[in-house]
């Protein structure tokens, strides 16, 4: 009996279960695109951190390689592309560095260029999507993640952080980061993290990840675990130091050495894992489904209104 069933199965096998391999093959050939932007006050270590996160991969890139090269003050929004290959998976990484803000006497609208940059990418994508002869695969420059740097004061968010994070969270996945966490003790760090989470709730700032009705229990739990982790308290360094005979990325100070990649010292590894191992795909998907979709429908509605202007309300005689 069992043999007969096997026989029927063998005869009716058409092979569509290979679809996963087919998809994989196609995706591998095309490669993946991931675009990150950094934002926050000048001097918080934004340029340093992005160089630390992808340091070992940036050998063949246009980024700054040696710590001895002069530190360039970031003066304009600047995108640098890298291609990273791991086990035949190709990742095109675009890192967008921004000048700091918040150090002028008048900080009004200092965040505008960053918001504009993000919207410009959405608008470029939409334009390509709408052309009659659109490419089969559109080059994606939409920003998938914004790392937002918070000063390690240990007290609370600055008013400008509240305003800017709120604005940013409307157009992009924002991941908050406590910069230069080596200046806080572990107790101070944990208290500050809790304080910031409470303030985000108080100010009604809704950051990535977003719960949707389609999420299953596993996804809801995963989202909850991210919310309990943010903001990531990190340390960056472009220099190597030697600890116990091993060369590591670190910072030496009067009391000892901070090993950037030691989970006991800071949350750098957690942040890197989050970005590259666990949430890469979700950040990309959320950008397309939530942020870009919102932008797109707003633009298309505006276009429709332009084409068929609504009749002006008739004046009612008094
Ligand atoms: N203590 C400490 N200093 C850092 C850290 N990251 C960067 N720095 C230093 O802070 C200064 C400003 O860094 P930079 O990356 O140019 O900041 P940006 O203006 O935000 O891009 C440099 O002297 C860095 O060496 C950190 O995690 N801890
Ligand atoms: Mg910089």
CSV table of C-alpha atoms and ligand atoms in Angstrom, one decimal:
chain,number,residue,atom,x,y,z
A,1,UNK,CA,0.0,0.0,0.0
A,2,UNK,CA,2.7,2.4,1.1
A,3,UNK,CA,4.7,1.5,-2.0
A,4,UNK,CA,1.7,2.3,-4.2
A,5,UNK,CA,1.3,5.7,-2.7
A,6,UNK,CA,5.0,6.4,-3.2
A,7,UNK,CA,4.5,5.3,-6.8
A,8,UNK,CA,1.7,7.7,-7.4
A,9,UNK,CA,3.7,10.5,-5.7
A,10,UNK,CA,6.6,9.8,-7.9
A,11,UNK,CA,4.4,10.0,-11.0
A,12,UNK,CA,2.7,13.2,-10.1
A,13,UNK,CA,5.8,15.0,-9.0
A,14,UNK,CA,6.1,18.1,-11.2
A,15,UNK,CA,8.9,19.8,-9.3
A,16,UNK,CA,7.4,23.1,-8.2
A,17,UNK,CA,9.1,22.6,-4.9
A,18,UNK,CA,12.3,23.8,-6.6
A,19,UNK,CA,10.7,27.3,-6.7
A,20,UNK,CA,12.7,28.3,-3.6
A,21,UNK,CA,15.9,27.4,-5.3
A,22,UNK,CA,14.9,29.2,-8.4
A,23,UNK,CA,14.1,32.4,-6.5
A,24,UNK,CA,17.3,32.1,-4.6
A,25,UNK,CA,19.3,31.8,-7.7
A,26,UNK,CA,17.7,34.8,-9.2
A,27,UNK,CA,18.1,36.9,-6.1
A,28,UNK,CA,21.7,35.9,-5.7
A,29,UNK,CA,22.5,36.9,-9.2
A,30,UNK,CA,20.9,40.3,-8.8
A,31,UNK,CA,22.3,41.0,-5.3
A,32,UNK,CA,20.9,43.1,-2.6
A,33,UNK,CA,20.8,46.8,-1.9
A,34,UNK,CA,20.9,48.4,1.5
A,35,UNK,CA,21.0,52.1,2.2
A,36,UNK,CA,21.8,53.6,5.6
A,37,UNK,CA,21.9,57.3,6.6
A,38,UNK,CA,23.3,58.7,9.9
A,39,UNK,CA,22.0,61.8,11.6
A,40,UNK,CA,22.7,63.7,14.8
A,41,UNK,CA,24.7,66.5,16.3
A,42,UNK,CA,28.3,67.2,15.1
A,43,UNK,CA,31.1,65.3,16.9
A,44,UNK,CA,29.0,62.4,18.2
A,45,UNK,CA,31.1,59.9,16.3
A,46,UNK,CA,28.8,59.3,13.3
A,47,UNK,CA,31.5,59.1,10.7
A,48,UNK,CA,33.6,57.0,13.0
A,49,UNK,CA,30.9,54.5,13.8
A,50,UNK,CA,29.9,53.8,10.2
A,51,UNK,CA,33.6,53.2,9.4
A,52,UNK,CA,33.7,50.8,12.4
A,53,UNK,CA,30.6,48.8,11.5
A,54,UNK,CA,31.8,47.9,8.0
A,55,UNK,CA,35.5,48.3,8.6
A,56,UNK,CA,36.8,44.9,7.6
A,57,UNK,CA,34.7,45.1,4.4
A,58,UNK,CA,35.7,48.5,3.2
A,59,UNK,CA,39.1,47.6,2.0
A,60,UNK,CA,38.3,48.1,-1.7
A,61,UNK,CA,36.1,51.1,-1.2
A,62,UNK,CA,36.3,54.8,-1.5
A,63,UNK,CA,35.7,55.2,2.3
A,64,UNK,CA,38.4,56.4,4.7
A,65,UNK,CA,40.6,53.5,5.4
A,66,UNK,CA,43.4,54.6,7.7
A,67,UNK,CA,43.0,56.2,11.0
A,68,UNK,CA,46.0,58.3,10.2
A,69,UNK,CA,44.3,60.0,7.2
A,70,UNK,CA,43.2,63.4,8.3
A,71,UNK,CA,39.7,63.5,9.8
A,72,UNK,CA,37.5,65.2,7.4
A,73,UNK,CA,34.8,67.2,8.9
A,74,UNK,CA,31.6,66.2,7.2
A,75,UNK,CA,30.3,69.3,5.5
A,76,UNK,CA,27.7,68.0,3.1
A,77,UNK,CA,25.4,65.0,2.6
A,78,UNK,CA,27.6,62.4,1.1
A,79,UNK,CA,26.9,58.9,-0.1
A,80,UNK,CA,29.6,56.3,-0.4
A,81,UNK,CA,28.9,53.0,-2.1
A,82,UNK,CA,30.5,49.7,-1.2
A,83,UNK,CA,30.0,46.2,-2.5
A,84,UNK,CA,30.4,43.5,0.0
A,85,UNK,CA,30.4,39.8,-0.9
A,86,UNK,CA,30.0,37.0,1.6
A,87,UNK,CA,29.6,33.4,0.5
A,88,UNK,CA,28.6,34.5,-3.0
A,89,UNK,CA,25.9,36.8,-1.6
A,90,UNK,CA,26.4,40.3,-3.0
A,91,UNK,CA,25.3,43.3,-0.9
A,92,UNK,CA,25.5,46.8,-2.3
A,93,UNK,CA,25.8,49.1,0.6
A,94,UNK,CA,25.2,52.8,0.4
A,95,UNK,CA,26.2,54.8,3.4
A,96,UNK,CA,25.1,58.3,3.6
A,97,UNK,CA,27.0,60.5,6.0
A,98,UNK,CA,25.5,63.9,7.0
A,99,UNK,CA,27.0,67.0,8.5
A,100,UNK,CA,25.9,67.4,12.1
A,101,UNK,CA,23.4,70.0,13.1
A,102,UNK,CA,22.2,71.6,16.3
A,103,UNK,CA,25.3,73.6,16.9
A,104,UNK,CA,24.1,76.8,15.4
A,105,UNK,CA,22.6,79.7,17.3
A,106,UNK,CA,19.5,79.2,15.3
A,107,UNK,CA,18.7,75.6,14.8
A,108,UNK,CA,15.3,76.1,13.1
A,109,UNK,CA,14.8,73.7,10.2
A,110,UNK,CA,18.4,72.4,10.4
A,111,UNK,CA,17.1,68.9,9.8
A,112,UNK,CA,15.4,69.9,6.5
A,113,UNK,CA,18.3,68.8,4.2
A,114,UNK,CA,18.2,65.3,5.6
A,115,UNK,CA,14.4,64.9,5.3
A,116,UNK,CA,14.7,66.3,1.8
A,117,UNK,CA,17.4,63.9,0.9
A,118,UNK,CA,15.3,60.9,2.0
A,119,UNK,CA,12.2,62.2,0.2
A,120,UNK,CA,14.2,62.9,-3.0
A,121,UNK,CA,15.1,59.2,-3.1
A,122,UNK,CA,11.5,58.2,-2.8
A,123,UNK,CA,10.6,60.6,-5.5
A,124,UNK,CA,13.3,59.4,-7.9
A,125,UNK,CA,12.1,55.8,-7.4
A,126,UNK,CA,8.5,56.8,-8.1
A,127,UNK,CA,9.5,58.6,-11.2
A,128,UNK,CA,11.3,55.5,-12.5
A,129,UNK,CA,8.3,53.4,-11.6
A,130,UNK,CA,5.9,55.7,-13.5
A,131,UNK,CA,7.9,55.9,-16.8
A,132,UNK,CA,6.2,53.9,-19.5
A,133,UNK,CA,9.3,51.9,-20.4
A,134,UNK,CA,10.3,51.2,-16.8
A,135,UNK,CA,13.3,49.0,-16.1
A,136,UNK,CA,12.6,45.6,-14.9
A,137,UNK,CA,14.7,46.2,-11.9
A,138,UNK,CA,14.8,49.7,-10.5
A,139,UNK,CA,18.0,50.9,-8.9
A,140,UNK,CA,17.0,51.4,-5.3
A,141,UNK,CA,18.4,54.4,-3.4
A,142,UNK,CA,15.6,54.7,-0.9
A,143,UNK,CA,17.0,54.9,2.6
A,144,UNK,CA,16.2,51.7,4.6
A,145,UNK,CA,17.5,52.8,7.9
A,146,UNK,CA,18.5,56.1,9.7
A,147,UNK,CA,20.9,55.7,12.6
A,148,UNK,CA,20.0,58.6,15.0
A,149,UNK,CA,22.8,59.6,17.3
A,150,UNK,CA,21.9,60.8,20.8
A,151,UNK,CA,24.5,62.6,23.0
A,152,UNK,CA,25.5,60.5,26.1
A,153,UNK,CA,24.4,63.1,28.6
A,154,UNK,CA,22.7,60.6,30.9
A,155,UNK,CA,19.9,63.0,31.6
A,156,UNK,CA,17.3,63.1,28.8
A,157,UNK,CA,16.7,63.8,25.2
A,158,UNK,CA,17.4,67.3,24.0
A,159,UNK,CA,14.3,69.1,22.6
A,160,UNK,CA,15.9,69.1,19.2
A,161,UNK,CA,16.2,65.3,19.3
A,162,UNK,CA,12.5,65.0,20.0
A,163,UNK,CA,11.6,67.2,17.1
A,164,UNK,CA,14.0,65.6,14.6
A,165,UNK,CA,13.3,62.0,15.5
A,166,UNK,CA,9.6,62.7,15.1
A,167,UNK,CA,10.1,64.2,11.7
A,168,UNK,CA,12.4,61.5,10.6
A,169,UNK,CA,10.2,58.7,11.8
A,170,UNK,CA,7.5,59.8,9.4
A,171,UNK,CA,9.7,59.1,6.4
A,172,UNK,CA,12.2,56.5,7.4
A,173,UNK,CA,13.0,53.6,9.8
A,174,UNK,CA,14.8,55.4,12.7
A,175,UNK,CA,17.1,53.4,14.9
A,176,UNK,CA,18.3,55.5,17.9
A,177,UNK,CA,21.8,55.1,19.2
A,178,UNK,CA,23.5,56.4,22.4
A,179,UNK,CA,26.8,57.7,21.0
A,180,UNK,CA,30.2,57.5,22.8
A,181,UNK,CA,28.7,55.1,25.4
A,182,UNK,CA,32.2,54.8,26.9
A,183,UNK,CA,31.5,58.0,28.8
A,184,UNK,CA,28.8,56.4,30.8
A,185,UNK,CA,29.1,53.7,33.5
A,186,UNK,CA,27.0,50.6,33.0
A,187,UNK,CA,24.4,51.7,35.6
A,188,UNK,CA,24.2,55.2,34.0
A,189,UNK,CA,23.9,53.6,30.6
A,190,UNK,CA,21.0,51.4,31.6
A,191,UNK,CA,19.2,54.2,33.4
A,192,UNK,CA,19.6,56.4,30.3
A,193,UNK,CA,18.3,53.8,28.0
A,194,UNK,CA,15.2,53.4,30.1
A,195,UNK,CA,14.7,57.1,30.3
A,196,UNK,CA,14.9,57.5,26.6
A,197,UNK,CA,12.4,54.7,25.9
A,198,UNK,CA,10.0,56.4,28.3
A,199,UNK,CA,10.5,59.7,26.6
A,200,UNK,CA,9.9,58.2,23.2
A,201,UNK,CA,6.5,56.9,24.5
A,202,UNK,CA,5.7,60.2,26.2
A,203,UNK,CA,6.4,62.3,23.1
A,204,UNK,CA,4.5,59.7,21.0
A,205,UNK,CA,7.4,59.1,18.7
A,206,UNK,CA,6.8,55.9,16.9
A,207,UNK,CA,10.0,54.3,15.7
A,208,UNK,CA,10.8,51.1,13.8
A,209,UNK,CA,9.6,48.4,14.2
A,210,UNK,CA,5.9,48.9,13.5
A,211,UNK,CA,3.3,46.4,14.4
A,212,UNK,CA,0.8,45.6,11.7
A,213,UNK,CA,-2.3,43.4,11.8
A,214,UNK,CA,-0.6,40.8,9.6
A,215,UNK,CA,2.1,40.2,12.2
A,216,UNK,CA,2.1,36.7,13.7
A,217,UNK,CA,3.0,36.0,17.3
A,218,UNK,CA,6.6,35.4,16.5
A,219,UNK,CA,6.9,38.7,14.7
A,220,UNK,CA,5.2,40.6,17.5
A,221,UNK,CA,7.6,39.0,20.0
A,222,UNK,CA,10.6,39.9,17.8
A,223,UNK,CA,9.4,43.5,17.6
A,224,UNK,CA,9.0,43.6,21.3
A,225,UNK,CA,12.6,42.4,21.8
A,226,UNK,CA,13.9,45.2,19.6
A,227,UNK,CA,12.0,47.8,21.5
A,228,UNK,CA,13.6,46.5,24.7
A,229,UNK,CA,17.0,46.8,23.1
A,230,UNK,CA,16.9,50.3,21.7
A,231,UNK,CA,18.6,52.7,21.9
A,232,UNK,CA,21.8,50.8,21.2
A,233,UNK,CA,24.6,52.2,23.4
A,234,UNK,CA,27.7,52.0,21.2
A,235,UNK,CA,31.4,52.9,21.0
A,236,UNK,CA,33.2,53.5,17.7
A,237,UNK,CA,36.9,53.5,16.9
A,238,UNK,CA,38.9,53.6,13.7
A,239,UNK,CA,42.0,52.4,15.6
A,240,UNK,CA,43.2,49.0,16.6
A,241,UNK,CA,44.5,48.3,20.1
A,242,UNK,CA,46.2,45.2,21.4
A,243,UNK,CA,44.4,43.3,24.2
A,244,UNK,CA,46.0,40.1,25.5
A,245,UNK,CA,48.1,39.8,22.3
A,246,UNK,CA,45.1,40.1,20.0
A,247,UNK,CA,44.4,43.1,17.8
A,248,UNK,CA,40.9,44.5,18.2
A,249,UNK,CA,39.0,47.7,17.4
A,250,UNK,CA,39.1,49.8,20.5
A,251,UNK,CA,39.7,53.0,22.5
A,252,UNK,CA,42.4,53.4,25.0
A,253,UNK,CA,41.8,55.8,27.9
A,254,UNK,CA,43.5,56.5,31.2
A,255,UNK,CA,41.7,53.6,32.9
A,256,UNK,CA,42.1,51.0,30.3
A,257,UNK,CA,40.8,49.8,27.0
A,258,UNK,CA,37.3,49.6,25.6
A,259,UNK,CA,37.0,46.8,23.2
A,260,UNK,CA,34.4,47.9,20.7
A,261,UNK,CA,33.4,44.3,19.8
A,262,UNK,CA,33.1,43.1,23.4
A,263,UNK,CA,29.4,42.7,24.4
A,264,UNK,CA,30.3,43.4,28.0
A,265,UNK,CA,31.8,46.8,27.0
A,266,UNK,CA,29.1,48.2,24.7
A,267,UNK,CA,26.3,47.2,22.3
A,268,UNK,CA,28.2,47.6,19.1
A,269,UNK,CA,28.0,43.9,18.2
A,270,UNK,CA,24.3,43.9,19.0
A,271,UNK,CA,23.7,46.8,16.6
A,272,UNK,CA,25.8,45.3,13.9
A,273,UNK,CA,24.0,41.9,14.2
A,274,UNK,CA,20.6,43.8,14.1
A,275,UNK,CA,21.6,45.6,10.9
A,276,UNK,CA,23.3,42.8,9.0
A,277,UNK,CA,22.1,39.5,10.5
A,278,UNK,CA,18.6,39.8,11.8
A,279,UNK,CA,16.8,42.8,10.4
A,280,UNK,CA,18.3,43.6,7.0
A,281,UNK,CA,15.4,42.2,5.1
A,282,UNK,CA,12.8,43.6,7.4
A,283,UNK,CA,14.2,47.1,7.2
A,284,UNK,CA,14.2,46.9,3.4
A,285,UNK,CA,10.7,45.5,3.3
A,286,UNK,CA,9.3,48.1,5.8
A,287,UNK,CA,10.8,50.9,3.8
A,288,UNK,CA,8.9,49.7,0.7
A,289,UNK,CA,5.7,48.8,2.3
A,290,UNK,CA,5.2,51.6,4.9
A,291,UNK,CA,7.4,54.7,4.2
A,292,UNK,CA,7.5,54.5,0.4
A,293,UNK,CA,3.9,53.5,0.1
A,294,UNK,CA,2.8,56.5,2.2
A,295,UNK,CA,4.9,58.8,0.0
A,296,UNK,CA,3.6,57.3,-3.2
A,297,UNK,CA,-0.1,57.4,-2.4
A,298,UNK,CA,0.3,61.1,-1.3
A,299,UNK,CA,2.1,62.0,-4.5
A,300,UNK,CA,-0.4,60.2,-6.7
A,301,UNK,CA,-3.4,61.8,-5.1
A,302,UNK,CA,-1.8,65.2,-5.5
A,303,UNK,CA,-1.2,64.4,-9.2
A,304,UNK,CA,-4.9,63.4,-9.6
A,305,UNK,CA,-6.0,66.6,-8.0
A,306,UNK,CA,-3.9,68.5,-10.4
A,307,UNK,CA,-5.4,66.8,-13.4
A,308,UNK,CA,-9.0,67.2,-12.2
A,309,UNK,CA,-9.1,70.2,-10.0
A,310,UNK,CA,-12.0,70.2,-7.7
A,311,UNK,CA,-14.6,72.9,-8.5
A,312,UNK,CA,-14.1,75.9,-6.4
A,313,UNK,CA,-16.8,76.1,-3.6
A,314,UNK,CA,-19.6,78.3,-4.9
A,315,UNK,CA,-20.0,81.5,-3.1
A,316,UNK,CA,-23.1,81.7,-1.0
A,317,UNK,CA,-24.7,85.1,-1.1
A,318,UNK,CA,-25.1,86.5,2.3
B,1,LIG,N1,35.1,58.6,23.5
B,1,LIG,C1,34.7,58.3,22.3
B,1,LIG,N2,35.0,59.1,21.2
B,1,LIG,C2,34.6,58.8,20.0
B,1,LIG,C3,33.7,57.8,19.7
B,1,LIG,N3,33.5,57.7,18.4
B,1,LIG,C4,34.1,58.8,17.9
B,1,LIG,N4,34.8,59.5,18.8
B,1,LIG,C5,35.7,60.6,18.6
B,1,LIG,O1,34.8,61.8,18.5
B,1,LIG,C6,35.3,62.7,17.5
B,1,LIG,C7,34.3,63.0,16.4
B,1,LIG,O2,34.0,61.9,15.6
B,1,LIG,P1,33.3,61.9,14.2
B,1,LIG,O3,33.1,60.5,13.8
B,1,LIG,O4,34.0,62.9,13.3
B,1,LIG,O5,31.9,62.6,14.6
B,1,LIG,P2,30.7,63.1,13.6
B,1,LIG,O6,30.9,64.6,13.6
B,1,LIG,O7,29.5,62.8,14.3
B,1,LIG,O8,30.9,62.5,12.3
B,1,LIG,C8,36.6,62.0,16.9
B,1,LIG,O9,37.7,62.6,17.6
B,1,LIG,C9,36.4,60.6,17.3
B,1,LIG,O10,37.7,59.9,17.5
B,1,LIG,C10,33.3,56.9,20.9
B,1,LIG,O11,32.6,56.0,20.7
B,1,LIG,N5,33.8,57.3,22.1
B,2,LIG,MG1,31.0,63.3,10.4
